[in-house]
PDB file of C-alpha atoms in Angstrom:
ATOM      1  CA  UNK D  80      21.041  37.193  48.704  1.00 95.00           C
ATOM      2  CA  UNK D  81      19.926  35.834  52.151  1.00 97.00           C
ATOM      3  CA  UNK D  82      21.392  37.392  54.949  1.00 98.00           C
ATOM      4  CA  UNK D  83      21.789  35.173  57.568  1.00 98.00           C
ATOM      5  CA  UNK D  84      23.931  34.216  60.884  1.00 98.00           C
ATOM      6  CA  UNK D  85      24.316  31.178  63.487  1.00 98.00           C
ATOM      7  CA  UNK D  86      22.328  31.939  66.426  1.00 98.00           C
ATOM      8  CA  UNK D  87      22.337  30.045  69.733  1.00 96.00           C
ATOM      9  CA  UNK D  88      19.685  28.686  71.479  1.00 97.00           C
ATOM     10  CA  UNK D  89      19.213  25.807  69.462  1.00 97.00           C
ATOM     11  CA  UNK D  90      15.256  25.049  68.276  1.00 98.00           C
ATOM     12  CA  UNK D  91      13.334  27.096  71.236  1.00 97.00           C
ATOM     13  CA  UNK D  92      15.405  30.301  70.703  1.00 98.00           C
ATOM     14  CA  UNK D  93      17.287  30.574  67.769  1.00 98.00           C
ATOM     15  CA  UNK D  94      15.178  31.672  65.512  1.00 97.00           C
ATOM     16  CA  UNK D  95      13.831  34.893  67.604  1.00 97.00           C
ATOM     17  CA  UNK D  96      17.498  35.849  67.818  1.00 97.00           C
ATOM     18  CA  UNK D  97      18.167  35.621  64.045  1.00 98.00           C
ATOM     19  CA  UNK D  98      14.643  37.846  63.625  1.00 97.00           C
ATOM     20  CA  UNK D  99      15.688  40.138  66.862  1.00 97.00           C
ATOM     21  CA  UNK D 100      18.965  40.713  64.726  1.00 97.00           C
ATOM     22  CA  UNK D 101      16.926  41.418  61.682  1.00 97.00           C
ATOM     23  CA  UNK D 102      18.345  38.049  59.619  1.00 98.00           C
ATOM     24  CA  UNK D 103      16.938  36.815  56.730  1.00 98.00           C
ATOM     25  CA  UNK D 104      18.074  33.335  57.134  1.00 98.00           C
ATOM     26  CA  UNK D 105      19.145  31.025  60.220  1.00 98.00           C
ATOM     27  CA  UNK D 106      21.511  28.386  61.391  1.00 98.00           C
ATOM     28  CA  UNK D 107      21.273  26.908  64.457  1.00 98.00           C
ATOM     29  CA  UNK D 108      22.120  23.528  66.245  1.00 98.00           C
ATOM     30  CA  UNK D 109      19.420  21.148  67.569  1.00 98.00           C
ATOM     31  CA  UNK D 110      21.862  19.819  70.275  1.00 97.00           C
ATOM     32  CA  UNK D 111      24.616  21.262  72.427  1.00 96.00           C
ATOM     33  CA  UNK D 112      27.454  21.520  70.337  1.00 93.00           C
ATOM     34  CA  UNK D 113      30.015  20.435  73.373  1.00 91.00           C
ATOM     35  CA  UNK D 114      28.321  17.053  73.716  1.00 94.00           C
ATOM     36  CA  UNK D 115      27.254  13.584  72.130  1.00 96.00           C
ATOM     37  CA  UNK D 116      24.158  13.492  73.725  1.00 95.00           C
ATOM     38  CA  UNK D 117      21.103  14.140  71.426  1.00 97.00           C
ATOM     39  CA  UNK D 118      17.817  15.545  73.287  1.00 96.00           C
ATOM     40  CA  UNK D 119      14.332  14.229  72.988  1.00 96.00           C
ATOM     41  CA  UNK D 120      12.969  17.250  71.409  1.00 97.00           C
ATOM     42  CA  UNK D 121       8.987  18.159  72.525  1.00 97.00           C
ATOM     43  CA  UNK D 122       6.731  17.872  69.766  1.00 97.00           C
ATOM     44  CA  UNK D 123       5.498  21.284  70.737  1.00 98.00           C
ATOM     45  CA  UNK D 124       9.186  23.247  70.473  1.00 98.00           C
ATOM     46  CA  UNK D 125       9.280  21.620  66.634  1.00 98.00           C
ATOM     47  CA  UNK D 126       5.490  22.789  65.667  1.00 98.00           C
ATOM     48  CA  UNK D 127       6.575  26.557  67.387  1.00 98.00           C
ATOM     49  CA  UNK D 128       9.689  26.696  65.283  1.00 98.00           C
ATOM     50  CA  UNK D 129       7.729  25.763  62.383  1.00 98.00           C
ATOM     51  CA  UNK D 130       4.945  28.079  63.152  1.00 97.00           C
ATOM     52  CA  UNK D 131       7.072  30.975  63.951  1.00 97.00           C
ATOM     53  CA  UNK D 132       9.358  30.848  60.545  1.00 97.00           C
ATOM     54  CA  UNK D 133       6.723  30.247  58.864  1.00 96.00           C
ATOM     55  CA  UNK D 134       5.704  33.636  60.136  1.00 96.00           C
ATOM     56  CA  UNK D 135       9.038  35.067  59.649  1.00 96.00           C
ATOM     57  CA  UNK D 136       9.693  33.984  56.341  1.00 97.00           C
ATOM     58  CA  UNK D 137      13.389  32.980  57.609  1.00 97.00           C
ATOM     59  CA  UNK D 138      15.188  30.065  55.556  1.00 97.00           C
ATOM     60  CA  UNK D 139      16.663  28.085  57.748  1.00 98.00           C
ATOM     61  CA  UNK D 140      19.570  25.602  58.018  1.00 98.00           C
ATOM     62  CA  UNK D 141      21.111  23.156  61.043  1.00 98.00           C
ATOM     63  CA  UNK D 142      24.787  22.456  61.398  1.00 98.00           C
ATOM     64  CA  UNK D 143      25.815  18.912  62.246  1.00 98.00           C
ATOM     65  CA  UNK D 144      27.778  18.411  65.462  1.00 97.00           C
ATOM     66  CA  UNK D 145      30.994  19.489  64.904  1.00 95.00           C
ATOM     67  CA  UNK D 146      32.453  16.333  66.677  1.00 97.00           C
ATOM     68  CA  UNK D 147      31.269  14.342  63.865  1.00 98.00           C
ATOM     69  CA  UNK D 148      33.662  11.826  61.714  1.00 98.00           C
ATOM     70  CA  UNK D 149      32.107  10.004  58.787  1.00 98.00           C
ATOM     71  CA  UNK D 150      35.878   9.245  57.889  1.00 98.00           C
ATOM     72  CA  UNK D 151      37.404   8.004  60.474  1.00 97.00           C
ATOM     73  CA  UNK D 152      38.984   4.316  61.251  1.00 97.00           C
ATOM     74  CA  UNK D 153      37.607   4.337  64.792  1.00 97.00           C
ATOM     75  CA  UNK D 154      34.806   2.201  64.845  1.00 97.00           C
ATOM     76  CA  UNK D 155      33.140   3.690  68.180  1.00 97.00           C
ATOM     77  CA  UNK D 156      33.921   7.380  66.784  1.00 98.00           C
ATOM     78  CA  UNK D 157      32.282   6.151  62.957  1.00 98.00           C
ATOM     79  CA  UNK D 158      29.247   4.526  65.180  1.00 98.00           C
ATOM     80  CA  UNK D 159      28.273   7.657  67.033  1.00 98.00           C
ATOM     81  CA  UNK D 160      28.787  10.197  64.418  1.00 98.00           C
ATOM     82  CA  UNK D 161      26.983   8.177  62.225  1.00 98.00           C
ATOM     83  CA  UNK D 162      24.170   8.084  64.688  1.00 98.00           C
ATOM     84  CA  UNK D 163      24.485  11.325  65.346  1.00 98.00           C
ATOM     85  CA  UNK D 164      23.792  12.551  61.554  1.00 98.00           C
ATOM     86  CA  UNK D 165      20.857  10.488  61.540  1.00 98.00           C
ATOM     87  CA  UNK D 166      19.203  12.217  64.329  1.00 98.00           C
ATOM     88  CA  UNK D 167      20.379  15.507  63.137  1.00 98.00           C
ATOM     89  CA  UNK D 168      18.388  15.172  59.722  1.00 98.00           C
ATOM     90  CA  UNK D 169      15.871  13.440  61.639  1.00 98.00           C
ATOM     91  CA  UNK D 170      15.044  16.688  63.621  1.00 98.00           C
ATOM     92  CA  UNK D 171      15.886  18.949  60.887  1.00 98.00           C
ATOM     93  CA  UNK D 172      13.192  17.336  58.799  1.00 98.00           C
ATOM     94  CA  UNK D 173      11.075  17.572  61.833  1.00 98.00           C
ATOM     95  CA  UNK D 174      11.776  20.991  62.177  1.00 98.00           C
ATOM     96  CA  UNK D 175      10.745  21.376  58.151  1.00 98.00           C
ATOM     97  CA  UNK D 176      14.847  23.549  57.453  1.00 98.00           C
ATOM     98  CA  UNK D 177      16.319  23.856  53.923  1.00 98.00           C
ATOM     99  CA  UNK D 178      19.354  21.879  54.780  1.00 98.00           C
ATOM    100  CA  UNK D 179      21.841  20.045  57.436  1.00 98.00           C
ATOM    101  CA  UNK D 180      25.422  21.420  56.704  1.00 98.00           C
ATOM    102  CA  UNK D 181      27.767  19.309  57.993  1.00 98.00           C
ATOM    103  CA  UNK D 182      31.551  18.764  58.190  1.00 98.00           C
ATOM    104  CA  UNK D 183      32.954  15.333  56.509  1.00 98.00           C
ATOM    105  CA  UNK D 184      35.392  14.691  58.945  1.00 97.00           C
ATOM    106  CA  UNK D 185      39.216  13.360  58.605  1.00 98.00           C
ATOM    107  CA  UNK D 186      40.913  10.058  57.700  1.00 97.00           C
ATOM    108  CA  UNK D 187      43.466  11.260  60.426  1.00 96.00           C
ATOM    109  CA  UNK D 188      46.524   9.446  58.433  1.00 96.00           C
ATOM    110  CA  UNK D 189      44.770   6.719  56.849  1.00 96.00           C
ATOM    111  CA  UNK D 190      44.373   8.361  53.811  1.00 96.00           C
ATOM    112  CA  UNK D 191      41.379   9.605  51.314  1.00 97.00           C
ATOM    113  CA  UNK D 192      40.886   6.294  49.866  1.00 97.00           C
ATOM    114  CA  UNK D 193      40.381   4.787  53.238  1.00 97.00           C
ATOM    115  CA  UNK D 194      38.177   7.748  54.180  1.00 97.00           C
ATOM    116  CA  UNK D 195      35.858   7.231  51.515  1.00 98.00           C
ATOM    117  CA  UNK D 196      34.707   3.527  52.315  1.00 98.00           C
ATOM    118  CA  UNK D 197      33.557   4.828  55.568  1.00 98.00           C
ATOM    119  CA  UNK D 198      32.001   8.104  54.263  1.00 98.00           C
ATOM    120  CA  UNK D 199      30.180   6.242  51.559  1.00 98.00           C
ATOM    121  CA  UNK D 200      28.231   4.113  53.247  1.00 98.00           C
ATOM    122  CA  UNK D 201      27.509   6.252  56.310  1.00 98.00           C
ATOM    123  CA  UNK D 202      25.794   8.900  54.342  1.00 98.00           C
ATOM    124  CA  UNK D 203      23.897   6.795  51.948  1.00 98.00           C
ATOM    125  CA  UNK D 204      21.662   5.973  55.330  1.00 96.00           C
ATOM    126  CA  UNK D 205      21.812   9.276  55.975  1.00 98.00           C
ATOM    127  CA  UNK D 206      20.736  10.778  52.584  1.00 98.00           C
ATOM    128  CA  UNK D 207      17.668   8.065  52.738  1.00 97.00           C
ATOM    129  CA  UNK D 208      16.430  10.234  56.061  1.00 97.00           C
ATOM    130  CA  UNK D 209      16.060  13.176  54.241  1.00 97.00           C
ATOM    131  CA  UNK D 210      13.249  14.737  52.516  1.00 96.00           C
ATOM    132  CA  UNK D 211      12.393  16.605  49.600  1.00 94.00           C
ATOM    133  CA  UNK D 212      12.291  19.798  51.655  1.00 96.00           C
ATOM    134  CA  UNK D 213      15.823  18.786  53.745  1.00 98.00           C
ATOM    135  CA  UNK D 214      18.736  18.388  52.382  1.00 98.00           C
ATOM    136  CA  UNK D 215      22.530  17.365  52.873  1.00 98.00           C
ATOM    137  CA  UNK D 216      24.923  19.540  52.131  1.00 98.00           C
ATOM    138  CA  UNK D 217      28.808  19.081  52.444  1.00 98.00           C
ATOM    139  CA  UNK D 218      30.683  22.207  53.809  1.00 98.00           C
ATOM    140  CA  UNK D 219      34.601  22.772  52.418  1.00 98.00           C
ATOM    141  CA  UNK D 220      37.174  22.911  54.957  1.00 98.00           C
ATOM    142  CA  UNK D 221      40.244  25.063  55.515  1.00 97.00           C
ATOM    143  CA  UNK D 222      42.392  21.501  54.872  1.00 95.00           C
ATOM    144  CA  UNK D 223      44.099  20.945  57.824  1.00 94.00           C
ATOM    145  CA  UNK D 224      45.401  17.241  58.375  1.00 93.00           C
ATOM    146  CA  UNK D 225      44.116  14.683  57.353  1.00 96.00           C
ATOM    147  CA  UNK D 226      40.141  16.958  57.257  1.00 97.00           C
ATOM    148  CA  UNK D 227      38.185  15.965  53.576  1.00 97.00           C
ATOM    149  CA  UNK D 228      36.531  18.459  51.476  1.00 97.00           C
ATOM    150  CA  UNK D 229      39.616  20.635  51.185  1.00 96.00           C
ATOM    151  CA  UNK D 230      38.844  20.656  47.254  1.00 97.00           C
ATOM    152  CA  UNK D 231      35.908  20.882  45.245  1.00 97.00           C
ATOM    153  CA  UNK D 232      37.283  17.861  43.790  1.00 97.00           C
ATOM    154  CA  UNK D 233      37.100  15.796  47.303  1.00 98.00           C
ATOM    155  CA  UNK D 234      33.671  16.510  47.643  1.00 98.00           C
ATOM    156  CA  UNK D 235      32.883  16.193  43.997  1.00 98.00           C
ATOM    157  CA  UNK D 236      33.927  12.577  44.664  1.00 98.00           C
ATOM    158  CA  UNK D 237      32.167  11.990  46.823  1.00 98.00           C
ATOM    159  CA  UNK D 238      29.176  13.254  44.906  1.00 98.00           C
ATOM    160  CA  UNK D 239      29.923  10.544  42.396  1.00 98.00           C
ATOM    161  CA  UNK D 240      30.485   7.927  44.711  1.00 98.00           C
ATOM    162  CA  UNK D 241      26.983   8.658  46.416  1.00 98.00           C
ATOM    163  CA  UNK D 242      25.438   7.889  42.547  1.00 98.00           C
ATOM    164  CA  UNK D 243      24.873  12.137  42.517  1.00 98.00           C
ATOM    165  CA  UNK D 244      22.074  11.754  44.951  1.00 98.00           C
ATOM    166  CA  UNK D 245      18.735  14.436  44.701  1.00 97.00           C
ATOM    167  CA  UNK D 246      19.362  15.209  47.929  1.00 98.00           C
ATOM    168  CA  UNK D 247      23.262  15.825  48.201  1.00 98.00           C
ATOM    169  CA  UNK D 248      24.589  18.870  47.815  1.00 98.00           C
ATOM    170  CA  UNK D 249      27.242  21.482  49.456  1.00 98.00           C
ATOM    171  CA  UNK D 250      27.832  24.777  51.100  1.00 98.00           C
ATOM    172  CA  UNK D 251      30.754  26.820  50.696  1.00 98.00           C
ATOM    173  CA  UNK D 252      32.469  28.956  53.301  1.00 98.00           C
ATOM    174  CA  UNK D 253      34.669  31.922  52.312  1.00 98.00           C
ATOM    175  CA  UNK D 254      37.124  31.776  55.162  1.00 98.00           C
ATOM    176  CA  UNK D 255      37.866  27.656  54.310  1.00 98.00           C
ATOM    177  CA  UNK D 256      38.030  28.582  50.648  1.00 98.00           C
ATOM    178  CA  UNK D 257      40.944  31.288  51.463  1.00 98.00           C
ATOM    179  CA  UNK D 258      42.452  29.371  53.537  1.00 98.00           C
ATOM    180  CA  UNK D 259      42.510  26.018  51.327  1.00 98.00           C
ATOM    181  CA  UNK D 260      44.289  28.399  48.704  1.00 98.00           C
ATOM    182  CA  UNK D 261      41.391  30.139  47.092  1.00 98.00           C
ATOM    183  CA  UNK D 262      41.598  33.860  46.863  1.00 98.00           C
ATOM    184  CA  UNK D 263      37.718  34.617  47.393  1.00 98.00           C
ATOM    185  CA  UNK D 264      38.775  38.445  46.806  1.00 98.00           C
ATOM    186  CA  UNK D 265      39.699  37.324  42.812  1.00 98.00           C
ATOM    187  CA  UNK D 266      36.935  37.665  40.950  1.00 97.00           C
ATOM    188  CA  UNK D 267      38.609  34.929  38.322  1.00 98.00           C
ATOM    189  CA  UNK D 268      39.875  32.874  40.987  1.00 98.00           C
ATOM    190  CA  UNK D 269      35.864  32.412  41.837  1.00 98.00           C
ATOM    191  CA  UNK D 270      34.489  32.069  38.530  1.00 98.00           C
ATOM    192  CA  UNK D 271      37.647  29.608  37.776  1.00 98.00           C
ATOM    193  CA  UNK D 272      35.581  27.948  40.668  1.00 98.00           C
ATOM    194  CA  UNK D 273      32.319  28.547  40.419  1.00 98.00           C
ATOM    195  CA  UNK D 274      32.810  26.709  36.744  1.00 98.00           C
ATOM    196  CA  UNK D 275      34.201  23.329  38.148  1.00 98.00           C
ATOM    197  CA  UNK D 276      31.083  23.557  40.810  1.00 98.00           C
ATOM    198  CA  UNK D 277      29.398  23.981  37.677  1.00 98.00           C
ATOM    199  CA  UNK D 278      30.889  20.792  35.689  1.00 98.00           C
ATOM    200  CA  UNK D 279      31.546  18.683  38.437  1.00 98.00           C
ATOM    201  CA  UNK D 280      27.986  18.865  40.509  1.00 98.00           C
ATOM    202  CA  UNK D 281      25.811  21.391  38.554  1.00 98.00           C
ATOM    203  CA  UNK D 282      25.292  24.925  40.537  1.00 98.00           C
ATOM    204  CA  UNK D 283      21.783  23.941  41.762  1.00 98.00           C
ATOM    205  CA  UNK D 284      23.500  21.712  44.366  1.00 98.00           C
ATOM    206  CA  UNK D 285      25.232  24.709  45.984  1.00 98.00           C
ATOM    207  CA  UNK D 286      22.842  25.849  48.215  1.00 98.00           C
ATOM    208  CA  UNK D 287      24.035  27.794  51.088  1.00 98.00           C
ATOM    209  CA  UNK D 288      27.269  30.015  52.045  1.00 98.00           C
ATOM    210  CA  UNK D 289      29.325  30.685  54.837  1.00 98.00           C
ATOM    211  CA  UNK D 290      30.558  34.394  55.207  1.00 98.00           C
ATOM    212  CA  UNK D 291      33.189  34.835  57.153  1.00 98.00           C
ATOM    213  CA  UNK D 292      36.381  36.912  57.442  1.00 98.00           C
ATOM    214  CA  UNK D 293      39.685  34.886  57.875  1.00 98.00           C
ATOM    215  CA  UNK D 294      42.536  35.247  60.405  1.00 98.00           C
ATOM    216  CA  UNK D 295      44.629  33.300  58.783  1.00 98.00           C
ATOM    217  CA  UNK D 296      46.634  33.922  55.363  1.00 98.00           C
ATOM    218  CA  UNK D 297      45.838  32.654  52.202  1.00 98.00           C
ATOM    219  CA  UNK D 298      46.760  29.167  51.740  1.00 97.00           C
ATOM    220  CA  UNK D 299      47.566  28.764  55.427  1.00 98.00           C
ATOM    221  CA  UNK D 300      44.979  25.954  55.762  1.00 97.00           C
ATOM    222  CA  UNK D 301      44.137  27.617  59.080  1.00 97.00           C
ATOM    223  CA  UNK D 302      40.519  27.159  59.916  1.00 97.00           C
ATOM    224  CA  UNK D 303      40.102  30.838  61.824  1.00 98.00           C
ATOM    225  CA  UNK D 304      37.198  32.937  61.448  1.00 98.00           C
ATOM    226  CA  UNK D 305      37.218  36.957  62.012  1.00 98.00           C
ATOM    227  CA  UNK D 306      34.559  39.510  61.528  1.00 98.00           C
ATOM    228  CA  UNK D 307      33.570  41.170  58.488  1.00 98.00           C
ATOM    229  CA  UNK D 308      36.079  43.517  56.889  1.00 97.00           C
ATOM    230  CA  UNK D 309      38.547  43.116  60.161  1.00 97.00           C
ATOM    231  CA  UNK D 310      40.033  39.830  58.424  1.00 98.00           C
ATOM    232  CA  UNK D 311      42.489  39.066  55.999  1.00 98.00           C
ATOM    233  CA  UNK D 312      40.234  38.992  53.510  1.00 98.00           C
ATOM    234  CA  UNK D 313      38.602  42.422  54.285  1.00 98.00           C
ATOM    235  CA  UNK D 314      36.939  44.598  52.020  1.00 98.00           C
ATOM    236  CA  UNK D 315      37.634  42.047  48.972  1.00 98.00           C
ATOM    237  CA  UNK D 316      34.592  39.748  50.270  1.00 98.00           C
ATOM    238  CA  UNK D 317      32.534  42.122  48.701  1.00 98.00           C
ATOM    239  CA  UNK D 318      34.007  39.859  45.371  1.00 98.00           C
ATOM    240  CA  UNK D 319      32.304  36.836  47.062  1.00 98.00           C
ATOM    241  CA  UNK D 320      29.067  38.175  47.828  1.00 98.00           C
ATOM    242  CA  UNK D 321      28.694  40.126  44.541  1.00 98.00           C
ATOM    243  CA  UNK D 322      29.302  37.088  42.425  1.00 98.00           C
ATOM    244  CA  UNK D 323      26.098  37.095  40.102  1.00 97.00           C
ATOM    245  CA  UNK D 324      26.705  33.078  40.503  1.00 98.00           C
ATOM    246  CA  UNK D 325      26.106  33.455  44.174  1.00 98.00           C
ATOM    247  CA  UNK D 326      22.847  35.650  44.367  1.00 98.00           C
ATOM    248  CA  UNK D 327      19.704  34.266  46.227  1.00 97.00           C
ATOM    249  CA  UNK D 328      21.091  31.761  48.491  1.00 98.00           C
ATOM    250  CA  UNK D 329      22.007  32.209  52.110  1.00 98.00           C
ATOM    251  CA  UNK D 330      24.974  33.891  52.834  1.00 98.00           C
ATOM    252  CA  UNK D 331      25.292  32.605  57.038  1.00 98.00           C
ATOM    253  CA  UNK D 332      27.743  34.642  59.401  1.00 98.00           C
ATOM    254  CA  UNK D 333      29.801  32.856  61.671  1.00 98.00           C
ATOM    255  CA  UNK D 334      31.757  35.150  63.403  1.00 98.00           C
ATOM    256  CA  UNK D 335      33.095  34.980  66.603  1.00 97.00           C
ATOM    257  CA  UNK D 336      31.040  39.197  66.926  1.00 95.00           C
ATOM    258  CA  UNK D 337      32.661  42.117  69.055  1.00 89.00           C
ATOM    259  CA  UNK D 338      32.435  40.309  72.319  1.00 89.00           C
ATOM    260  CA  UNK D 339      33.047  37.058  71.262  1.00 92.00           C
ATOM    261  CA  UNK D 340      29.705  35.854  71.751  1.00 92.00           C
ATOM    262  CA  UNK D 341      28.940  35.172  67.827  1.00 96.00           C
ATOM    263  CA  UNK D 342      26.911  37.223  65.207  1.00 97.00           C
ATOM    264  CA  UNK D 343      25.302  40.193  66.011  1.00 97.00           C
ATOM    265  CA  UNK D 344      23.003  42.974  64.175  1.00 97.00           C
ATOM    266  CA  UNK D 345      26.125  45.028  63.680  1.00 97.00           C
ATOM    267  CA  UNK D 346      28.126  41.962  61.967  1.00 97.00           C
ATOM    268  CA  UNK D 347      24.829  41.590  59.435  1.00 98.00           C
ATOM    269  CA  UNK D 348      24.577  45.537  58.412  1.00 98.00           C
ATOM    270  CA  UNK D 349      28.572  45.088  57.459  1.00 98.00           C
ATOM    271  CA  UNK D 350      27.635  42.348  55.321  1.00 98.00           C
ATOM    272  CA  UNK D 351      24.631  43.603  54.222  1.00 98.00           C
ATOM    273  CA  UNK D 352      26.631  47.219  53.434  1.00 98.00           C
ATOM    274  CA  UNK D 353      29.170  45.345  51.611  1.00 98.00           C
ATOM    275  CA  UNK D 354      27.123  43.351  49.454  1.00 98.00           C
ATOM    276  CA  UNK D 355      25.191  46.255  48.878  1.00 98.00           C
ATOM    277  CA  UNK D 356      28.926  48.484  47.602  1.00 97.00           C
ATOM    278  CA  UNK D 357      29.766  45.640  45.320  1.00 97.00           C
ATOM    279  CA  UNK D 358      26.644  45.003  43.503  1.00 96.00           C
ATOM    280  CA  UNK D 359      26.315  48.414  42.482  1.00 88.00           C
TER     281      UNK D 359
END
């Protein structure tokens, strides 16, 4: 497994912060996550982050804006988030990463029907931006409102509808799974899983993972994030991150850290430790 975390400082320092914390992947964002407004990236930041993981041997993923909506009925929301994507895989292709995780968005009210004649053609223009190297890959929520991709079914559909792309697949987040109802601390509960990934998509399309601790009860559909082993899920993450289903991809931290200020070198030996516990 790939031990990894989302670092800040976007494409000219994220990636010495996941080395500084001894990471064996990245995620980062190539624009400020509090705003619409993409940057004109220099040429010269791209060919150093290249250069530099290249060096590193990192893997490396981007996360879409969180502010995008592929699903919703607002027409200026759909425009920029579909924009937005498009420059997203534009500079992660530039930038040469493994994937763009993103979040599908919400109908809010209008249904999942409704939701997936906008998603559907947004991402098909997407998909056609990325490479062989770059790929898309659909994150599970928590399933609050009216937020897609509560189910492996949802995105499964959406699979399907997008004619099972080469370049679509999805990334799955411990703390969204518990909290959409899926005890990640079950080890049948995630091969019961693991098997409809299996059926529905095929497991090479899950590519990366989330770890995270959850706040929030089982079920709750909460979308709350703790740090490893101080969570509700605690020690039985070790089931996740043992699964022999689950080995060699990127396992990616996103936790809000001891002072708040994310993932940290302490939050990666925990998972590292407890990885290590379960395995044996």
């Amino acid at each position: 497994m790939l031990f990894g975390a989302h670092c800040s400082g976007g494409v000219k320092k994220a990636l010495d912060n996941a080395v500084a914390m001894g990471a064996d992947a990245v995620q980062l964002f190539v624009q400020s996550p509090r705003t619409w407004r993409f940057p004109n990236h220099d040429p010269a930041d791209l060919a150093r982050f290249r250069e530099r993981r290249a060096e590193a041997g990192l893997g490396a993923l981007v996360h879409a804006l969180y502010l995008v909506n592929l699903a919703t009925p607002d027409d200026a929301m759909y425009e920029k988030s579909v924009e937005t994507m498009r420059a997203t895989v534009d500079a992660a292709c530039a930038l040469e990463a493994d994937a763009v995780v993103f979040h599908v968005g919400s109908h809010l009210g209008a249904g999942f029907d409704a939701g997936l004649e906008r998603i559907v053609p947004a991402l098909a223009q997407v998909l056609d931006r990325c490479s062989e190297t770059t790929w898309l890959l659909m994150e599970n929520t928590a399933g609050a409102g009216g937020t897609i991709g509560r189910s492996l079914d949802e995105l499964a559909t959406i699979f399907d509808a997008l004619g099972r792309h080469d370049r679509l697949g999805i990334c799955l987040d411990s703390c969204h799974l518990y909290a959409s109802g899926i005890d990640v601390t079950d080890r049948a509960a995630l091969d019961a899983l693991l098997g409809d990934v299996d059926a529905r998509m095929g497991l090479d399309r899950l590519r990366a993972l989330h770890a995270n601790d959850s706040k929030a009860p089982l079920g709750s559909n909460r979308d709350r994030h703790d740090n490893i082993g101080e969570g509700l899920i605690g020690e039985g993450l070790g089931a996740f991150l043992s699964h022999p289903k689950l080995q060699k991809l990127p396992a990616v931290l996103e936790v809000p850290g001891k002072d708040g200020k994310g993932p940290n070198a302490h939050e990666l030996e925990k998972l590292r430790d407890l990885h290590s516990r379960w395995s044996s």
